[in-house]
PDB file of C-alpha atoms and ligand atoms in Angstrom:
ATOM      1  CA  MET A   1      34.793 -10.843  17.721  1.00 92.00           C
ATOM      2  CA  LEU A   2      38.206 -12.253  17.003  1.00 96.00           C
ATOM      3  CA  ALA A   3      39.454 -13.041  13.368  1.00 97.00           C
ATOM      4  CA  ILE A   4      42.146 -15.540  12.693  1.00 97.00           C
ATOM      5  CA  ILE A   5      44.180 -14.973   9.224  1.00 97.00           C
ATOM      6  CA  GLY A   6      45.840 -18.226   8.136  1.00 94.00           C
ATOM      7  CA  GLY A   7      48.929 -18.268   6.217  1.00 88.00           C
ATOM      8  CA  SER A   8      50.774 -20.956   4.384  1.00 86.00           C
ATOM      9  CA  GLY A   9      49.459 -24.475   5.528  1.00 83.00           C
ATOM     10  CA  LEU A  10      46.474 -23.096   7.378  1.00 88.00           C
ATOM     11  CA  SER A  11      43.528 -22.746   5.167  1.00 83.00           C
ATOM     12  CA  GLN A  12      41.418 -24.655   7.532  1.00 82.00           C
ATOM     13  CA  LEU A  13      41.008 -24.666  11.397  1.00 86.00           C
ATOM     14  CA  ALA A  14      40.338 -27.781  13.546  1.00 83.00           C
ATOM     15  CA  ASN A  15      36.902 -28.073  15.370  1.00 87.00           C
ATOM     16  CA  PHE A  16      35.476 -25.219  13.418  1.00 92.00           C
ATOM     17  CA  GLU A  17      31.861 -25.547  12.848  1.00 93.00           C
ATOM     18  CA  ILE A  18      31.250 -23.353   9.896  1.00 95.00           C
ATOM     19  CA  THR A  19      27.959 -21.398   9.724  1.00 95.00           C
ATOM     20  CA  ARG A  20      28.412 -19.312   6.668  1.00 95.00           C
ATOM     21  CA  ARG A  21      30.781 -17.978   4.070  1.00 96.00           C
ATOM     22  CA  GLN A  22      30.443 -14.499   2.941  1.00 96.00           C
ATOM     23  CA  VAL A  23      32.080 -12.536   0.159  1.00 95.00           C
ATOM     24  CA  ILE A  24      32.726  -8.999   1.330  1.00 96.00           C
ATOM     25  CA  ARG A  25      33.052  -6.242  -1.251  1.00 95.00           C
ATOM     26  CA  THR A  26      35.165  -3.190   0.020  1.00 97.00           C
ATOM     27  CA  PRO A  27      36.222   0.196  -1.319  1.00 96.00           C
ATOM     28  CA  TYR A  28      39.714  -1.163  -1.910  1.00 97.00           C
ATOM     29  CA  GLY A  29      38.804  -4.274  -3.998  1.00 97.00           C
ATOM     30  CA  GLU A  30      38.442  -8.008  -3.306  1.00 95.00           C
ATOM     31  CA  PRO A  31      39.632  -9.797  -0.147  1.00 97.00           C
ATOM     32  CA  SER A  32      41.806 -12.909  -0.497  1.00 96.00           C
ATOM     33  CA  GLY A  33      38.547 -14.925  -0.546  1.00 95.00           C
ATOM     34  CA  ALA A  34      35.137 -15.238   1.295  1.00 95.00           C
ATOM     35  CA  LEU A  35      35.225 -14.583   5.008  1.00 96.00           C
ATOM     36  CA  THR A  36      34.260 -17.872   6.883  1.00 96.00           C
ATOM     37  CA  PHE A  37      31.957 -17.404   9.879  1.00 96.00           C
ATOM     38  CA  GLY A  38      31.742 -20.160  12.703  1.00 96.00           C
ATOM     39  CA  LYS A  39      32.412 -21.417  16.140  1.00 95.00           C
ATOM     40  CA  ILE A  40      35.056 -23.102  17.658  1.00 94.00           C
ATOM     41  CA  LYS A  41      34.038 -24.714  21.045  1.00 92.00           C
ATOM     42  CA  ASN A  42      31.126 -22.477  20.985  1.00 92.00           C
ATOM     43  CA  HIS A  43      33.170 -19.250  20.491  1.00 94.00           C
ATOM     44  CA  GLU A  44      32.459 -17.146  17.432  1.00 96.00           C
ATOM     45  CA  VAL A  45      35.322 -16.883  14.921  1.00 96.00           C
ATOM     46  CA  ILE A  46      35.909 -15.303  11.456  1.00 97.00           C
ATOM     47  CA  PHE A  47      38.684 -17.336   9.636  1.00 96.00           C
ATOM     48  CA  LEU A  48      40.230 -15.768   6.140  1.00 96.00           C
ATOM     49  CA  ALA A  49      43.043 -17.538   4.311  1.00 95.00           C
ATOM     50  CA  ARG A  50      45.559 -14.915   3.401  1.00 95.00           C
ATOM     51  CA  HIS A  51      46.684 -16.664   0.366  1.00 93.00           C
ATOM     52  CA  GLY A  52      43.172 -17.575  -0.765  1.00 90.00           C
ATOM     53  CA  TYR A  53      41.674 -20.971  -0.147  1.00 79.00           C
ATOM     54  CA  GLY A  54      43.498 -22.769  -3.108  1.00 80.00           C
ATOM     55  CA  HIS A  55      46.685 -20.732  -2.002  1.00 78.00           C
ATOM     56  CA  THR A  56      46.676 -18.789  -5.417  1.00 89.00           C
ATOM     57  CA  LEU A  57      48.093 -15.402  -4.153  1.00 94.00           C
ATOM     58  CA  ALA A  58      51.610 -14.650  -3.640  1.00 94.00           C
ATOM     59  CA  PRO A  59      52.526 -12.453  -0.781  1.00 96.00           C
ATOM     60  CA  HIS A  60      52.862  -9.387  -2.895  1.00 96.00           C
ATOM     61  CA  GLU A  61      49.630  -9.966  -4.614  1.00 95.00           C
ATOM     62  CA  ILE A  62      47.465 -10.092  -1.527  1.00 96.00           C
ATOM     63  CA  ASN A  63      44.965  -7.138  -1.279  1.00 97.00           C
ATOM     64  CA  TYR A  64      45.660  -6.380   2.568  1.00 98.00           C
ATOM     65  CA  ARG A  65      43.661  -3.397   2.555  1.00 98.00           C
ATOM     66  CA  ALA A  66      40.688  -5.315   1.458  1.00 98.00           C
ATOM     67  CA  ASN A  67      41.310  -8.166   3.851  1.00 98.00           C
ATOM     68  CA  MET A  68      41.631  -5.835   6.976  1.00 98.00           C
ATOM     69  CA  TRP A  69      38.732  -3.635   5.973  1.00 98.00           C
ATOM     70  CA  ALA A  70      36.428  -6.488   5.388  1.00 98.00           C
ATOM     71  CA  LEU A  71      37.259  -8.030   8.821  1.00 98.00           C
ATOM     72  CA  GLN A  72      36.520  -4.729  10.554  1.00 98.00           C
ATOM     73  CA  ALA A  73      33.247  -4.302   8.612  1.00 97.00           C
ATOM     74  CA  GLN A  74      32.121  -7.474  10.129  1.00 97.00           C
ATOM     75  CA  GLY A  75      32.465  -6.277  13.572  1.00 96.00           C
ATOM     76  CA  VAL A  76      36.134  -7.854  14.290  1.00 97.00           C
ATOM     77  CA  VAL A  77      38.028  -6.138  17.087  1.00 97.00           C
ATOM     78  CA  ASP A  78      40.933  -8.797  17.614  1.00 98.00           C
ATOM     79  CA  VAL A  79      42.959 -10.332  14.982  1.00 98.00           C
ATOM     80  CA  VAL A  80      45.574 -12.992  15.259  1.00 98.00           C
ATOM     81  CA  SER A  81      47.641 -13.745  12.325  1.00 98.00           C
ATOM     82  CA  VAL A  82      49.350 -17.042  11.683  1.00 97.00           C
ATOM     83  CA  ALA A  83      52.643 -16.950   9.615  1.00 95.00           C
ATOM     84  CA  SER A  84      55.285 -19.387   8.628  1.00 95.00           C
ATOM     85  CA  VAL A  85      58.547 -17.746   8.845  1.00 97.00           C
ATOM     86  CA  GLY A  86      62.311 -18.341   8.277  1.00 98.00           C
ATOM     87  CA  GLY A  87      64.443 -18.323  11.376  1.00 98.00           C
ATOM     88  CA  ILE A  88      67.497 -15.998  11.526  1.00 98.00           C
ATOM     89  CA  SER A  89      68.779 -16.940  14.913  1.00 94.00           C
ATOM     90  CA  GLU A  90      70.727 -20.358  14.838  1.00 92.00           C
ATOM     91  CA  GLU A  91      69.360 -21.077  18.508  1.00 94.00           C
ATOM     92  CA  HIS A  92      65.631 -21.021  17.089  1.00 94.00           C
ATOM     93  CA  GLY A  93      65.355 -23.746  14.284  1.00 95.00           C
ATOM     94  CA  PRO A  94      62.201 -25.024  12.473  1.00 96.00           C
ATOM     95  CA  GLY A  95      59.430 -25.552  14.645  1.00 95.00           C
ATOM     96  CA  SER A  96      60.201 -22.726  17.095  1.00 97.00           C
ATOM     97  CA  ILE A  97      57.122 -20.480  17.768  1.00 97.00           C
ATOM     98  CA  PHE A  98      57.593 -16.795  18.224  1.00 98.00           C
ATOM     99  CA  ILE A  99      55.186 -14.139  19.308  1.00 98.00           C
ATOM    100  CA  PRO A 100      56.985 -11.114  17.873  1.00 98.00           C
ATOM    101  CA  ASP A 101      56.971  -7.942  19.383  1.00 98.00           C
ATOM    102  CA  GLN A 102      58.529  -5.832  16.650  1.00 98.00           C
ATOM    103  CA  ILE A 103      58.729  -5.251  12.883  1.00 98.00           C
ATOM    104  CA  ILE A 104      61.001  -3.908  10.234  1.00 98.00           C
ATOM    105  CA  ASP A 105      59.403  -3.369   6.935  1.00 98.00           C
ATOM    106  CA  TYR A 106      61.547  -3.931   3.810  1.00 98.00           C
ATOM    107  CA  THR A 107      58.513  -4.413   1.500  1.00 98.00           C
ATOM    108  CA  HIS A 108      57.808  -1.986  -1.284  1.00 98.00           C
ATOM    109  CA  GLY A 109      55.116  -1.228  -3.847  1.00 97.00           C
ATOM    110  CA  ARG A 110      52.368  -2.465  -1.583  1.00 98.00           C
ATOM    111  CA  LYS A 111      49.151  -0.336  -1.027  1.00 97.00           C
ATOM    112  CA  ALA A 112      50.002   0.195   2.742  1.00 97.00           C
ATOM    113  CA  THR A 113      47.514   2.862   4.076  1.00 97.00           C
ATOM    114  CA  TYR A 114      43.909   3.830   4.209  1.00 97.00           C
ATOM    115  CA  PHE A 115      44.793   7.351   4.519  1.00 95.00           C
ATOM    116  CA  GLU A 116      45.644   8.658   1.119  1.00 93.00           C
ATOM    117  CA  GLY A 117      43.742  10.185  -1.731  1.00 89.00           C
ATOM    118  CA  SER A 118      41.708  13.773  -1.607  1.00 84.00           C
ATOM    119  CA  GLU A 119      39.199  12.443   0.676  1.00 86.00           C
ATOM    120  CA  ALA A 120      41.146  10.954   3.413  1.00 87.00           C
ATOM    121  CA  PRO A 121      42.849  13.241   6.256  1.00 87.00           C
ATOM    122  CA  VAL A 122      46.535  12.999   6.406  1.00 88.00           C
ATOM    123  CA  THR A 123      47.034  10.831   9.436  1.00 91.00           C
ATOM    124  CA  HIS A 124      50.275   9.315  11.228  1.00 95.00           C
ATOM    125  CA  VAL A 125      49.351   6.341  13.259  1.00 97.00           C
ATOM    126  CA  ASP A 126      51.456   5.437  16.140  1.00 98.00           C
ATOM    127  CA  PHE A 127      53.454   2.246  15.600  1.00 98.00           C
ATOM    128  CA  THR A 128      56.032   2.267  18.140  1.00 98.00           C
ATOM    129  CA  ASP A 129      54.767  -1.035  19.379  1.00 98.00           C
ATOM    130  CA  PRO A 130      53.445  -2.644  16.104  1.00 98.00           C
ATOM    131  CA  TYR A 131      51.631  -5.569  17.799  1.00 98.00           C
ATOM    132  CA  CYS A 132      48.710  -5.033  20.243  1.00 98.00           C
ATOM    133  CA  GLU A 133      50.155  -6.269  23.771  1.00 98.00           C
ATOM    134  CA  LYS A 134      46.791  -7.551  24.987  1.00 97.00           C
ATOM    135  CA  MET A 135      46.552 -10.024  21.957  1.00 98.00           C
ATOM    136  CA  ARG A 136      50.144 -11.043  22.335  1.00 98.00           C
ATOM    137  CA  GLN A 137      49.695 -11.978  25.975  1.00 98.00           C
ATOM    138  CA  ARG A 138      46.629 -13.949  25.124  1.00 97.00           C
ATOM    139  CA  CYS A 139      48.678 -15.866  22.255  1.00 98.00           C
ATOM    140  CA  MET A 140      51.411 -16.645  24.697  1.00 98.00           C
ATOM    141  CA  LYS A 141      48.845 -17.949  27.366  1.00 98.00           C
ATOM    142  CA  ALA A 142      47.167 -20.079  24.625  1.00 97.00           C
ATOM    143  CA  THR A 143      50.571 -21.403  23.439  1.00 98.00           C
ATOM    144  CA  LEU A 144      51.638 -22.276  27.047  1.00 97.00           C
ATOM    145  CA  VAL A 145      48.110 -24.010  27.837  1.00 97.00           C
ATOM    146  CA  SER A 146      48.831 -26.011  24.680  1.00 97.00           C
ATOM    147  CA  GLY A 147      52.039 -27.410  26.316  1.00 97.00           C
ATOM    148  CA  GLU A 148      54.234 -25.640  23.675  1.00 97.00           C
ATOM    149  CA  THR A 149      57.157 -23.220  24.336  1.00 96.00           C
ATOM    150  CA  TYR A 150      57.519 -20.040  22.819  1.00 97.00           C
ATOM    151  CA  VAL A 151      59.816 -17.047  22.416  1.00 98.00           C
ATOM    152  CA  ASP A 152      58.313 -13.853  23.895  1.00 98.00           C
ATOM    153  CA  GLY A 153      59.173 -11.203  21.545  1.00 98.00           C
ATOM    154  CA  GLY A 154      61.334 -11.001  18.401  1.00 98.00           C
ATOM    155  CA  VAL A 155      61.795  -8.747  15.197  1.00 98.00           C
ATOM    156  CA  TYR A 156      60.021  -9.788  12.342  1.00 98.00           C
ATOM    157  CA  ALA A 157      61.508  -8.650   9.023  1.00 98.00           C
ATOM    158  CA  ALA A 158      58.903  -8.355   6.282  1.00 98.00           C
ATOM    159  CA  VAL A 159      60.282  -8.831   3.049  1.00 98.00           C
ATOM    160  CA  GLN A 160      58.886  -8.435  -0.531  1.00 98.00           C
ATOM    161  CA  GLY A 161      59.273 -12.068  -1.854  1.00 96.00           C
ATOM    162  CA  PRO A 162      58.277 -14.055  -3.567  1.00 96.00           C
ATOM    163  CA  ARG A 163      62.011 -15.098  -3.981  1.00 97.00           C
ATOM    164  CA  LEU A 164      63.701 -16.074  -0.808  1.00 98.00           C
ATOM    165  CA  GLU A 165      66.611 -14.008   0.422  1.00 98.00           C
ATOM    166  CA  SER A 166      70.283 -13.910  -0.404  1.00 98.00           C
ATOM    167  CA  ARG A 167      72.904 -14.752   2.392  1.00 98.00           C
ATOM    168  CA  ALA A 168      73.981 -11.098   2.458  1.00 98.00           C
ATOM    169  CA  GLU A 169      70.298  -9.903   2.988  1.00 98.00           C
ATOM    170  CA  ILE A 170      69.864 -12.377   5.900  1.00 98.00           C
ATOM    171  CA  ASN A 171      73.171 -10.919   7.594  1.00 98.00           C
ATOM    172  CA  LYS A 172      71.928  -7.464   7.033  1.00 98.00           C
ATOM    173  CA  PHE A 173      68.615  -8.325   8.624  1.00 98.00           C
ATOM    174  CA  GLU A 174      70.530  -9.730  11.668  1.00 98.00           C
ATOM    175  CA  ARG A 175      72.438  -6.714  11.983  1.00 98.00           C
ATOM    176  CA  ASP A 176      69.295  -4.640  11.751  1.00 98.00           C
ATOM    177  CA  GLY A 177      68.246  -6.723  14.734  1.00 98.00           C
ATOM    178  CA  ALA A 178      65.679  -9.217  13.251  1.00 98.00           C
ATOM    179  CA  ASN A 179      65.134 -12.659  14.397  1.00 97.00           C
ATOM    180  CA  LEU A 180      62.351 -13.724  11.784  1.00 98.00           C
ATOM    181  CA  VAL A 181      61.964 -13.392   7.998  1.00 98.00           C
ATOM    182  CA  GLY A 182      58.534 -13.356   6.399  1.00 98.00           C
ATOM    183  CA  MET A 183      56.524 -12.013   3.363  1.00 97.00           C
ATOM    184  CA  THR A 184      53.207 -11.115   4.723  1.00 97.00           C
ATOM    185  CA  GLY A 185      53.785  -9.290   8.072  1.00 98.00           C
ATOM    186  CA  MET A 186      53.456  -5.990   6.412  1.00 98.00           C
ATOM    187  CA  PRO A 187      51.412  -3.903   5.734  1.00 98.00           C
ATOM    188  CA  GLU A 188      48.979  -6.226   7.281  1.00 98.00           C
ATOM    189  CA  ALA A 189      50.050  -5.001  10.861  1.00 98.00           C
ATOM    190  CA  SER A 190      50.023  -1.282  10.314  1.00 98.00           C
ATOM    191  CA  LEU A 191      46.642  -1.438   8.376  1.00 98.00           C
ATOM    192  CA  ALA A 192      45.336  -3.328  11.462  1.00 98.00           C
ATOM    193  CA  ARG A 193      46.870  -0.278  13.456  1.00 98.00           C
ATOM    194  CA  GLU A 194      45.272   2.362  11.144  1.00 98.00           C
ATOM    195  CA  LEU A 195      41.857   0.546  11.824  1.00 98.00           C
ATOM    196  CA  ASP A 196      42.390   0.401  15.508  1.00 98.00           C
ATOM    197  CA  LEU A 197      42.215  -3.516  15.496  1.00 98.00           C
ATOM    198  CA  CYS A 198      44.022  -5.423  18.143  1.00 98.00           C
ATOM    199  CA  TYR A 199      46.450  -7.313  16.096  1.00 98.00           C
ATOM    200  CA  ALA A 200      49.135  -9.875  16.989  1.00 98.00           C
ATOM    201  CA  ALA A 201      51.187 -12.723  15.296  1.00 98.00           C
ATOM    202  CA  ILE A 202      51.977 -16.315  15.914  1.00 98.00           C
ATOM    203  CA  ALA A 203      55.051 -16.962  13.771  1.00 97.00           C
ATOM    204  CA  VAL A 204      56.315 -20.411  13.144  1.00 97.00           C
ATOM    205  CA  VAL A 205      59.804 -21.038  12.183  1.00 97.00           C
ATOM    206  CA  VAL A 206      59.605 -23.534   9.128  1.00 96.00           C
ATOM    207  CA  ASN A 207      63.067 -23.246   7.872  1.00 97.00           C
ATOM    208  CA  TYR A 208      66.384 -21.765   8.673  1.00 97.00           C
ATOM    209  CA  ALA A 209      66.752 -18.346   6.804  1.00 98.00           C
ATOM    210  CA  ALA A 210      69.163 -18.471   3.753  1.00 98.00           C
ATOM    211  CA  GLY A 211      72.549 -19.366   4.695  1.00 97.00           C
ATOM    212  CA  ARG A 212      71.959 -20.362   8.129  1.00 97.00           C
ATOM    213  CA  GLY A 213      71.699 -23.784   9.831  1.00 94.00           C
ATOM    214  CA  SER A 214      70.468 -26.402   7.390  1.00 94.00           C
ATOM    215  CA  SER A 215      69.810 -23.711   4.720  1.00 96.00           C
ATOM    216  CA  GLY A 216      73.528 -23.288   4.559  1.00 95.00           C
ATOM    217  CA  ASN A 217      73.507 -24.399   1.090  1.00 95.00           C
ATOM    218  CA  GLY A 218      69.995 -23.051   0.224  1.00 96.00           C
ATOM    219  CA  ILE A 219      66.351 -23.571   0.719  1.00 95.00           C
ATOM    220  CA  GLN A 220      64.031 -25.680  -1.300  1.00 93.00           C
ATOM    221  CA  PHE A 221      60.935 -24.243  -0.353  1.00 89.00           C
ATOM    222  CA  ASN A 222      58.869 -27.085  -1.858  1.00 88.00           C
ATOM    223  CA  GLU A 223      60.470 -29.320   0.506  1.00 88.00           C
ATOM    224  CA  LEU A 224      59.149 -27.696   3.420  1.00 91.00           C
ATOM    225  CA  SER A 225      55.509 -28.757   3.251  1.00 91.00           C
ATOM    226  CA  ASP A 226      56.031 -31.508   5.946  1.00 91.00           C
ATOM    227  CA  VAL A 227      57.513 -29.088   8.330  1.00 92.00           C
ATOM    228  CA  ILE A 228      54.649 -26.463   7.709  1.00 92.00           C
ATOM    229  CA  ASP A 229      51.876 -29.186   7.929  1.00 91.00           C
ATOM    230  CA  LYS A 230      53.298 -30.457  11.346  1.00 93.00           C
ATOM    231  CA  SER A 231      53.682 -27.009  12.751  1.00 93.00           C
ATOM    232  CA  MET A 232      50.379 -25.881  11.680  1.00 93.00           C
ATOM    233  CA  SER A 233      48.576 -28.779  13.361  1.00 93.00           C
ATOM    234  CA  ARG A 234      50.184 -27.345  16.665  1.00 95.00           C
ATOM    235  CA  VAL A 235      49.177 -24.090  15.727  1.00 95.00           C
ATOM    236  CA  ARG A 236      45.410 -25.298  15.381  1.00 94.00           C
ATOM    237  CA  LEU A 237      45.630 -26.548  18.860  1.00 95.00           C
ATOM    238  CA  ILE A 238      46.897 -23.138  20.141  1.00 96.00           C
ATOM    239  CA  LEU A 239      44.203 -21.204  18.346  1.00 96.00           C
ATOM    240  CA  GLU A 240      41.531 -23.500  20.025  1.00 95.00           C
ATOM    241  CA  HIS A 241      42.777 -22.314  23.428  1.00 96.00           C
ATOM    242  CA  LEU A 242      42.983 -18.703  21.947  1.00 97.00           C
ATOM    243  CA  VAL A 243      39.610 -18.443  21.104  1.00 95.00           C
ATOM    244  CA  GLU A 244      38.589 -19.390  24.647  1.00 93.00           C
ATOM    245  CA  ILE A 245      41.041 -16.896  26.315  1.00 93.00           C
ATOM    246  CA  ASN A 246      40.053 -14.239  24.159  1.00 87.00           C
ATOM    247  CA  ASP A 247      36.550 -14.418  25.264  1.00 84.00           C
ATOM    248  CA  ASP A 248      37.437 -14.502  28.810  1.00 80.00           C
TER     249      ASP A 248
HETATM  250  N1  LIG B 301      62.116 -16.021   4.046  1.00 71.43           N
HETATM  251  C1  LIG B 301      61.052 -15.307   3.790  1.00 71.43           C
HETATM  252  N2  LIG B 301      59.873 -15.689   3.985  1.00 71.43           N
HETATM  253  C2  LIG B 301      59.688 -16.926   4.515  1.00 71.43           C
HETATM  254  C3  LIG B 301      60.838 -17.854   4.774  1.00 71.43           C
HETATM  255  C4  LIG B 301      62.115 -17.412   4.462  1.00 71.43           C
HETATM  256  O1  LIG B 301      63.115 -18.007   4.626  1.00 71.43           O
HETATM  257  N3  LIG B 301      60.309 -19.074   5.277  1.00 71.43           N
HETATM  258  C5  LIG B 301      58.923 -18.886   5.478  1.00 71.43           C
HETATM  259  N4  LIG B 301      58.594 -17.675   4.935  1.00 71.43           N
END
């Protein structure tokens, strides 16, 4: 079954016939909220709002372990994560859609593994290609079918937040090879890998990163809600196609 994790601006899906909501208890604590079970065009989907349904959880407060564990416990094998991100590359401004293929993790202090403690075996999962290629391909197909263009690939810089970045940090991320910056990509992706979930992300640029393009003199995040809403309406359509493609 496919799970959709919605980020900022995506706490509801389009044409989603909800059948039930269920609070899942996990050995790692509480997920961001109840899982919402339902169907889009007769395809079963589980939805989870990453920041909680009232957008109350900051990126560093999200219990990523509980979220991913809860999804797997309900029989999820495929996960698509929707993320709003800052665009580092000048040529991909607000509204650009990326299906990233790499991640650099700059977060710290987050609970980032299931393999710890005396009970768990020491395990080093492979993370060479952090996103599931099968799911990336499906995301790109769904985006194309929606009549949208996208960037195939891109390096997602996962930052701690909740503050935005300094110019020098963005310059450093660019030198490191990053195109996108966001606060929730990790440890979500690596936990998905630890659970053997097929996980990919649809990342929508909602602002130029600090010091870039129209963010040359700063970013007023609360002024981005229009762009975020418009972008997420486009993503909702992409997701409608994705659920079909995912079941093919
Ligand atoms: N930086 C970090 N996270 C973000 C940004 C940003 O500029 N935009 C959306 N999420």
